[in-house]
């Protein structure tokens, strides 16, 4: 590029800026402008950025966008390097954010041009709110761990009291639910405390039908004023799998609560199971050749809109006013950790079906 030699004390710094900007792999636009603010010479990155900013043609003599022209004028007037971040409107694609360094060519008294160095900072600017949110979430995580420790201590006394209470007032159905849910809360709190160590599920042989029954009974007690018909059809000949029963119950409870929320006032919620791959010649086995248990949870609710279908498993994505957007993300993680898969089928106005596939355990010998 053709430039004039600066005569001020910033010569060394100007040279370093230009040299760094021209390093391979550094996406800086470099442009020389004359005293009237018109382009003289420029590289391909400068042309690309200015076209993004809406300049139909970039050629010698082209006038600069006002924000870049202002940066060049400031550098010429001050006789020293000017660094700033500028925002350029783009045609229909939002704003273009640029980091700009303007280097004067000559002293402040001279009416010379300037070198403009600029790079696209739009991506970083777009992600700044997400980074701030992650920082807040990290603080929330620290607070949650502290709260979990206190909750775990309180659960010891609560469990002891509930055990005594249920001994004096035995109700088999209620006792089973209460005792199991206290155990599940204790397990969840323990996972929060161990989150930084990425605690793995504790695998044992699990009866998936039993897990589904517990999850269904829990959700049935929390439907409120809604009139929902619950249907279950367990067709899987064997429902044994290797897994963590508390985590699997949490996964299915999350799906069931989503189904309940999707039903406005009246509707049907249905759970079905079957076994895929019993016939070795039929499709349905997983990559290791094992049969798979298929769980289908269907509701007659409002369905999921096409634009939301690809996002429902994203952490923090929710369409509920009081939702966290974590339920389905946690569910998918649990299913994946159990070497399973899941997907969703839905049509707006016709309901939704979540399909979970888990490897079936080998039948017990004898």
Coordinates of C-alpha atoms in Angstrom, one line a residue:
X1 CA 0.0 0.0 0.0
X2 CA 1.2 3.5 -0.7
X3 CA 1.5 5.7 2.4
X4 CA 3.2 8.9 3.5
X5 CA 5.8 8.9 6.3
X6 CA 4.4 10.3 9.5
X7 CA 6.4 13.1 11.0
X8 CA 5.1 13.0 14.6
X9 CA 6.3 11.0 17.7
X10 CA 3.8 8.2 17.0
X11 CA 5.7 6.8 14.1
X12 CA 6.9 3.7 15.9
X13 CA 3.4 2.9 17.3
X14 CA 1.8 3.5 13.8
X15 CA 4.2 1.0 12.3
X16 CA 3.5 -1.7 14.9
X17 CA -0.3 -1.2 14.4
X18 CA -0.1 -1.6 10.6
X19 CA 2.4 -4.5 10.9
X20 CA 0.1 -6.4 13.3
X21 CA -3.0 -5.7 11.2
X22 CA -1.3 -7.2 8.1
X23 CA -0.3 -10.5 9.9
X24 CA -1.7 -13.6 8.2
X25 CA -4.9 -14.8 9.8
X26 CA -5.7 -11.4 11.4
X27 CA -8.9 -10.1 9.8
X28 CA -8.2 -6.4 9.8
X29 CA -9.4 -4.1 7.1
X30 CA -6.7 -1.5 6.1
X31 CA -7.5 1.6 4.2
X32 CA -5.8 4.9 3.4
X33 CA -8.0 8.0 3.1
X34 CA -7.1 11.4 1.9
X35 CA -7.7 14.7 3.6
X36 CA -11.2 14.9 2.2
X37 CA -12.2 11.6 3.7
X38 CA -12.2 9.6 0.4
X39 CA -10.7 6.1 0.0
X40 CA -7.3 5.9 -1.7
X41 CA -6.2 2.3 -1.2
X42 CA -7.6 -0.6 0.7
X43 CA -7.3 -4.4 1.2
X44 CA -9.9 -7.1 0.5
X45 CA -11.1 -7.3 4.1
X46 CA -11.7 -3.5 4.2
X47 CA -13.8 -3.9 1.0
X48 CA -15.7 -6.9 2.5
X49 CA -16.6 -4.9 5.7
X50 CA -17.7 -1.8 3.8
X51 CA -19.9 -3.8 1.5
X52 CA -21.5 -5.3 4.6
X53 CA -22.2 -1.8 5.8
X54 CA -24.2 -1.2 2.6
X55 CA -21.7 0.4 0.2
X56 CA -22.7 -0.9 -3.2
X57 CA -19.3 0.0 -4.7
X58 CA -16.0 0.4 -3.0
X59 CA -13.3 2.0 -5.2
X60 CA -10.7 4.8 -5.0
X61 CA -12.5 8.0 -4.4
X62 CA -15.5 6.4 -2.5
X63 CA -16.8 8.4 0.4
X64 CA -16.5 6.7 3.8
X65 CA -19.4 6.0 6.2
X66 CA -19.8 9.0 8.6
X67 CA -18.5 7.1 11.6
X68 CA -15.3 6.1 9.9
X69 CA -14.8 9.6 8.5
X70 CA -15.2 11.0 12.0
X71 CA -12.5 8.7 13.3
X72 CA -10.1 9.7 10.6
X73 CA -10.9 13.4 11.2
X74 CA -10.3 13.0 14.9
X75 CA -6.9 11.4 14.3
X76 CA -5.8 14.1 11.8
X77 CA -6.9 16.9 14.2
X78 CA -5.2 15.4 17.2
X79 CA -2.1 14.3 15.3
X80 CA -2.1 11.0 17.1
X81 CA -3.7 7.6 16.9
X82 CA -7.4 7.4 17.7
X83 CA -9.0 4.2 18.9
X84 CA -12.8 3.8 19.1
X85 CA -15.7 1.3 18.6
X86 CA -18.2 2.5 16.0
X87 CA -21.6 1.1 14.9
X88 CA -22.6 1.1 11.2
X89 CA -26.2 0.4 10.2
X90 CA -26.5 -2.3 7.6
X91 CA -29.4 -2.9 5.1
X92 CA -31.7 -5.3 6.9
X93 CA -29.1 -7.3 8.9
X94 CA -28.8 -5.3 12.1
X95 CA -25.9 -3.2 13.1
X96 CA -22.2 -3.8 12.2
X97 CA -19.9 -3.1 15.1
X98 CA -16.3 -2.2 14.3
X99 CA -13.1 -1.7 16.3
X100 CA -11.3 1.1 14.6
X101 CA -7.8 2.5 14.9
X102 CA -7.2 5.7 12.9
X103 CA -3.5 6.7 12.3
X104 CA -2.8 10.2 11.0
X105 CA -0.3 10.6 8.1
X106 CA 1.7 13.7 9.2
X107 CA 1.5 16.2 12.1
X108 CA -1.7 17.8 13.3
X109 CA -0.9 21.0 11.4
X110 CA -0.7 19.2 8.1
X111 CA -3.8 18.5 6.1
X112 CA -2.8 15.0 5.2
X113 CA -4.8 11.8 5.1
X114 CA -4.9 8.8 7.5
X115 CA -4.7 5.1 7.7
X116 CA -7.8 3.3 9.0
X117 CA -7.5 -0.1 10.6
X118 CA -10.8 -1.8 11.5
X119 CA -12.2 -5.3 12.2
X120 CA -15.6 -6.7 12.6
X121 CA -16.5 -6.9 16.3
X122 CA -20.2 -7.7 15.8
X123 CA -19.9 -11.4 16.8
X124 CA -18.3 -10.5 20.1
X125 CA -20.8 -7.8 20.7
X126 CA -23.7 -10.2 20.1
X127 CA -22.2 -12.7 22.6
X128 CA -21.6 -10.2 25.3
X129 CA -25.1 -10.5 26.8
X130 CA -24.7 -14.3 26.8
X131 CA -21.4 -14.1 28.6
X132 CA -22.8 -11.7 31.2
X133 CA -25.7 -14.2 31.7
X134 CA -23.2 -17.1 32.1
X135 CA -21.4 -15.0 34.7
X136 CA -24.6 -14.5 36.6
X137 CA -25.4 -18.2 36.3
X138 CA -22.0 -19.1 37.8
X139 CA -22.9 -16.9 40.8
X140 CA -26.3 -18.6 41.0
X141 CA -24.6 -21.9 40.9
X142 CA -22.4 -21.1 43.8
X143 CA -25.4 -19.9 45.8
X144 CA -27.3 -23.0 44.8
X145 CA -24.6 -25.3 46.1
X146 CA -24.7 -23.4 49.5
X147 CA -28.4 -23.7 49.6
X148 CA -28.3 -27.4 48.7
X149 CA -26.0 -28.1 51.6
X150 CA -28.4 -26.5 54.0
X151 CA -31.4 -28.3 52.4
X152 CA -29.6 -31.7 52.8
X153 CA -29.1 -31.0 56.5
X154 CA -32.8 -30.2 56.9
X155 CA -33.9 -33.3 55.0
X156 CA -32.3 -35.5 57.7
X157 CA -34.8 -34.2 60.3
X158 CA -37.7 -34.1 57.9
X159 CA -37.1 -37.8 56.9
X160 CA -36.9 -38.9 60.5
X161 CA -40.2 -37.0 61.4
X162 CA -42.0 -38.4 58.3
X163 CA -40.9 -42.0 59.1
X164 CA -42.3 -41.6 62.7
X165 CA -45.5 -40.0 61.4
X166 CA -46.2 -42.7 58.8
X167 CA -45.6 -45.4 61.3
X168 CA -48.4 -44.0 63.5
X169 CA -50.7 -43.3 60.5
X170 CA -49.9 -46.0 58.0
X171 CA -51.2 -45.4 54.5
X172 CA -49.4 -47.7 52.1
X173 CA -50.0 -45.6 49.0
X174 CA -49.1 -42.2 50.6
X175 CA -46.2 -43.7 52.6
X176 CA -44.6 -45.0 49.4
X177 CA -44.9 -41.7 47.6
X178 CA -43.7 -39.6 50.5
X179 CA -40.7 -41.8 51.3
X180 CA -39.7 -42.1 47.6
X181 CA -40.0 -38.4 47.0
X182 CA -37.9 -37.5 50.0
X183 CA -35.3 -39.9 48.7
X184 CA -35.5 -38.3 45.2
X185 CA -35.1 -34.8 46.7
X186 CA -32.1 -36.0 48.6
X187 CA -30.6 -37.4 45.4
X188 CA -31.2 -34.2 43.5
X189 CA -29.6 -32.1 46.2
X190 CA -26.6 -34.5 46.3
X191 CA -26.2 -34.1 42.5
X192 CA -26.2 -30.3 42.9
X193 CA -23.5 -30.6 45.6
X194 CA -21.5 -32.9 43.3
X195 CA -22.1 -30.9 40.1
X196 CA -18.6 -29.6 39.9
X197 CA -17.3 -33.1 39.9
X198 CA -19.7 -34.2 37.1
X199 CA -21.3 -36.9 39.2
X200 CA -22.2 -40.0 37.1
X201 CA -25.5 -41.9 37.6
X202 CA -25.4 -44.9 39.8
X203 CA -26.4 -47.8 37.6
X204 CA -28.3 -50.9 38.7
X205 CA -30.9 -53.1 37.2
X206 CA -34.1 -51.1 37.0
X207 CA -37.7 -52.0 36.2
X208 CA -38.7 -49.3 33.8
X209 CA -42.4 -50.0 34.2
X210 CA -42.1 -49.4 37.9
X211 CA -40.2 -46.1 37.4
X212 CA -43.0 -45.0 35.0
X213 CA -45.7 -45.9 37.5
X214 CA -44.0 -43.8 40.2
X215 CA -43.6 -40.9 37.8
X216 CA -47.2 -41.1 36.7
X217 CA -48.6 -41.3 40.3
X218 CA -46.5 -38.2 41.2
X219 CA -47.8 -36.2 38.3
X220 CA -51.4 -37.3 38.9
X221 CA -51.4 -35.6 42.3
X222 CA -50.3 -32.3 40.8
X223 CA -52.7 -31.7 37.9
X224 CA -54.7 -29.1 39.8
X225 CA -58.1 -28.2 38.3
X226 CA -57.4 -29.8 35.0
X227 CA -59.5 -32.8 33.9
X228 CA -57.0 -35.1 32.4
X229 CA -57.5 -38.8 31.6
X230 CA -54.3 -40.8 32.2
X231 CA -53.9 -43.9 30.1
X232 CA -51.1 -46.5 30.4
X233 CA -50.4 -49.4 28.1
X234 CA -47.3 -51.3 29.0
X235 CA -46.7 -53.8 26.2
X236 CA -43.0 -54.4 26.6
X237 CA -42.6 -58.0 27.6
X238 CA -39.6 -57.1 29.7
X239 CA -38.9 -53.6 31.1
X240 CA -35.5 -54.3 32.7
X241 CA -32.7 -51.9 32.0
X242 CA -29.5 -50.7 33.6
X243 CA -29.8 -47.2 35.0
X244 CA -30.3 -44.9 37.9
X245 CA -33.9 -45.1 39.0
X246 CA -34.0 -41.6 40.5
X247 CA -32.5 -40.0 37.4
X248 CA -34.8 -41.9 35.1
X249 CA -37.8 -40.9 37.2
X250 CA -36.7 -37.3 37.0
X251 CA -36.4 -37.5 33.2
X252 CA -40.0 -39.0 32.8
X253 CA -41.5 -36.6 35.4
X254 CA -40.1 -33.7 33.3
X255 CA -41.7 -35.0 30.2
X256 CA -45.0 -35.7 32.0
X257 CA -45.1 -32.2 33.5
X258 CA -44.6 -30.7 30.0
X259 CA -47.5 -32.9 28.8
X260 CA -49.7 -31.7 31.6
X261 CA -48.8 -28.1 30.9
X262 CA -49.6 -28.5 27.2
X263 CA -53.2 -29.5 28.1
X264 CA -55.3 -26.4 28.8
X265 CA -58.2 -27.8 30.8
X266 CA -59.3 -31.2 29.5
X267 CA -57.4 -33.9 27.6
X268 CA -55.7 -37.2 27.5
X269 CA -52.2 -38.2 28.6
X270 CA -51.0 -41.6 27.5
X271 CA -47.9 -43.7 28.3
X272 CA -47.1 -46.7 26.1
X273 CA -44.1 -49.1 26.1
X274 CA -43.0 -51.8 23.7
X275 CA -39.9 -53.8 23.0
X276 CA -38.0 -53.3 19.8
X277 CA -35.8 -55.9 18.2
X278 CA -37.2 -59.0 19.9
X279 CA -36.9 -60.7 16.5
X280 CA -33.2 -60.6 15.6
X281 CA -34.2 -60.2 12.0
X282 CA -36.4 -57.2 12.7
X283 CA -35.1 -53.6 13.0
X284 CA -35.0 -52.0 16.4
X285 CA -31.8 -53.2 18.1
X286 CA -29.2 -50.7 19.1
X287 CA -25.6 -50.6 17.9
X288 CA -24.5 -53.3 20.3
X289 CA -27.2 -55.7 19.1
X290 CA -29.4 -55.2 22.2
X291 CA -33.2 -54.9 22.2
X292 CA -34.5 -51.5 23.1
X293 CA -37.4 -50.4 25.3
X294 CA -39.5 -47.7 23.6
X295 CA -41.5 -45.4 25.8
X296 CA -44.0 -43.1 24.1
X297 CA -45.6 -40.3 26.2
X298 CA -48.4 -38.6 24.2
X299 CA -50.7 -35.7 25.1
X300 CA -53.7 -34.1 23.4
X301 CA -52.5 -30.6 24.1
X302 CA -51.7 -27.6 21.9
X303 CA -48.6 -29.1 20.2
X304 CA -45.3 -27.4 19.4
X305 CA -44.9 -24.8 16.7
X306 CA -42.5 -25.6 13.9
X307 CA -40.1 -22.7 14.8
X308 CA -39.7 -24.1 18.4
X309 CA -39.3 -27.8 17.4
X310 CA -35.5 -27.4 16.9
X311 CA -35.0 -25.5 20.1
X312 CA -37.0 -27.4 22.8
X313 CA -33.9 -29.3 24.1
X314 CA -31.8 -26.1 24.3
X315 CA -30.9 -25.1 27.9
X316 CA -32.9 -22.0 29.1
X317 CA -35.3 -22.1 26.1
X318 CA -38.9 -21.9 27.3
X319 CA -42.3 -20.7 26.1
X320 CA -43.7 -20.7 29.7
X321 CA -43.9 -17.5 31.6
X322 CA -42.6 -19.2 34.8
X323 CA -40.4 -21.9 33.1
X324 CA -36.7 -22.3 33.6
X325 CA -36.0 -24.0 30.2
X326 CA -34.0 -26.7 31.9
X327 CA -36.4 -29.6 32.2
X328 CA -36.1 -31.1 28.7
X329 CA -32.4 -30.3 28.5
X330 CA -31.8 -32.3 31.8
X331 CA -34.1 -35.1 30.4
X332 CA -32.0 -35.4 27.2
X333 CA -28.8 -35.5 29.2
X334 CA -30.1 -38.2 31.5
X335 CA -31.3 -40.3 28.5
X336 CA -27.9 -39.9 26.8
X337 CA -26.1 -40.9 29.9
X338 CA -28.2 -44.1 29.9
X339 CA -27.0 -44.8 26.3
X340 CA -30.5 -44.0 25.0
X341 CA -32.0 -41.6 22.5
X342 CA -35.1 -39.4 22.4
X343 CA -37.0 -37.4 19.9
X344 CA -40.3 -35.6 19.7
X345 CA -43.2 -35.7 17.2
X346 CA -45.7 -32.9 17.2
X347 CA -48.3 -31.0 15.2
X348 CA -49.8 -27.7 16.3
X349 CA -53.3 -28.3 17.6
X350 CA -52.9 -32.1 17.5
X351 CA -50.7 -32.8 20.5
X352 CA -47.2 -34.0 21.1
X353 CA -45.4 -37.4 21.6
X354 CA -42.0 -37.8 23.2
X355 CA -40.3 -41.0 22.3
X356 CA -37.5 -42.4 24.5
X357 CA -35.5 -45.5 23.5
X358 CA -33.3 -47.2 26.2
X359 CA -31.2 -50.4 25.9
X360 CA -33.0 -53.4 27.5
X361 CA -31.1 -55.4 30.0
X362 CA -30.5 -59.1 29.4
X363 CA -33.1 -61.4 31.1
X364 CA -32.0 -62.7 34.5
X365 CA -30.6 -66.2 34.3
X366 CA -32.9 -69.0 35.4

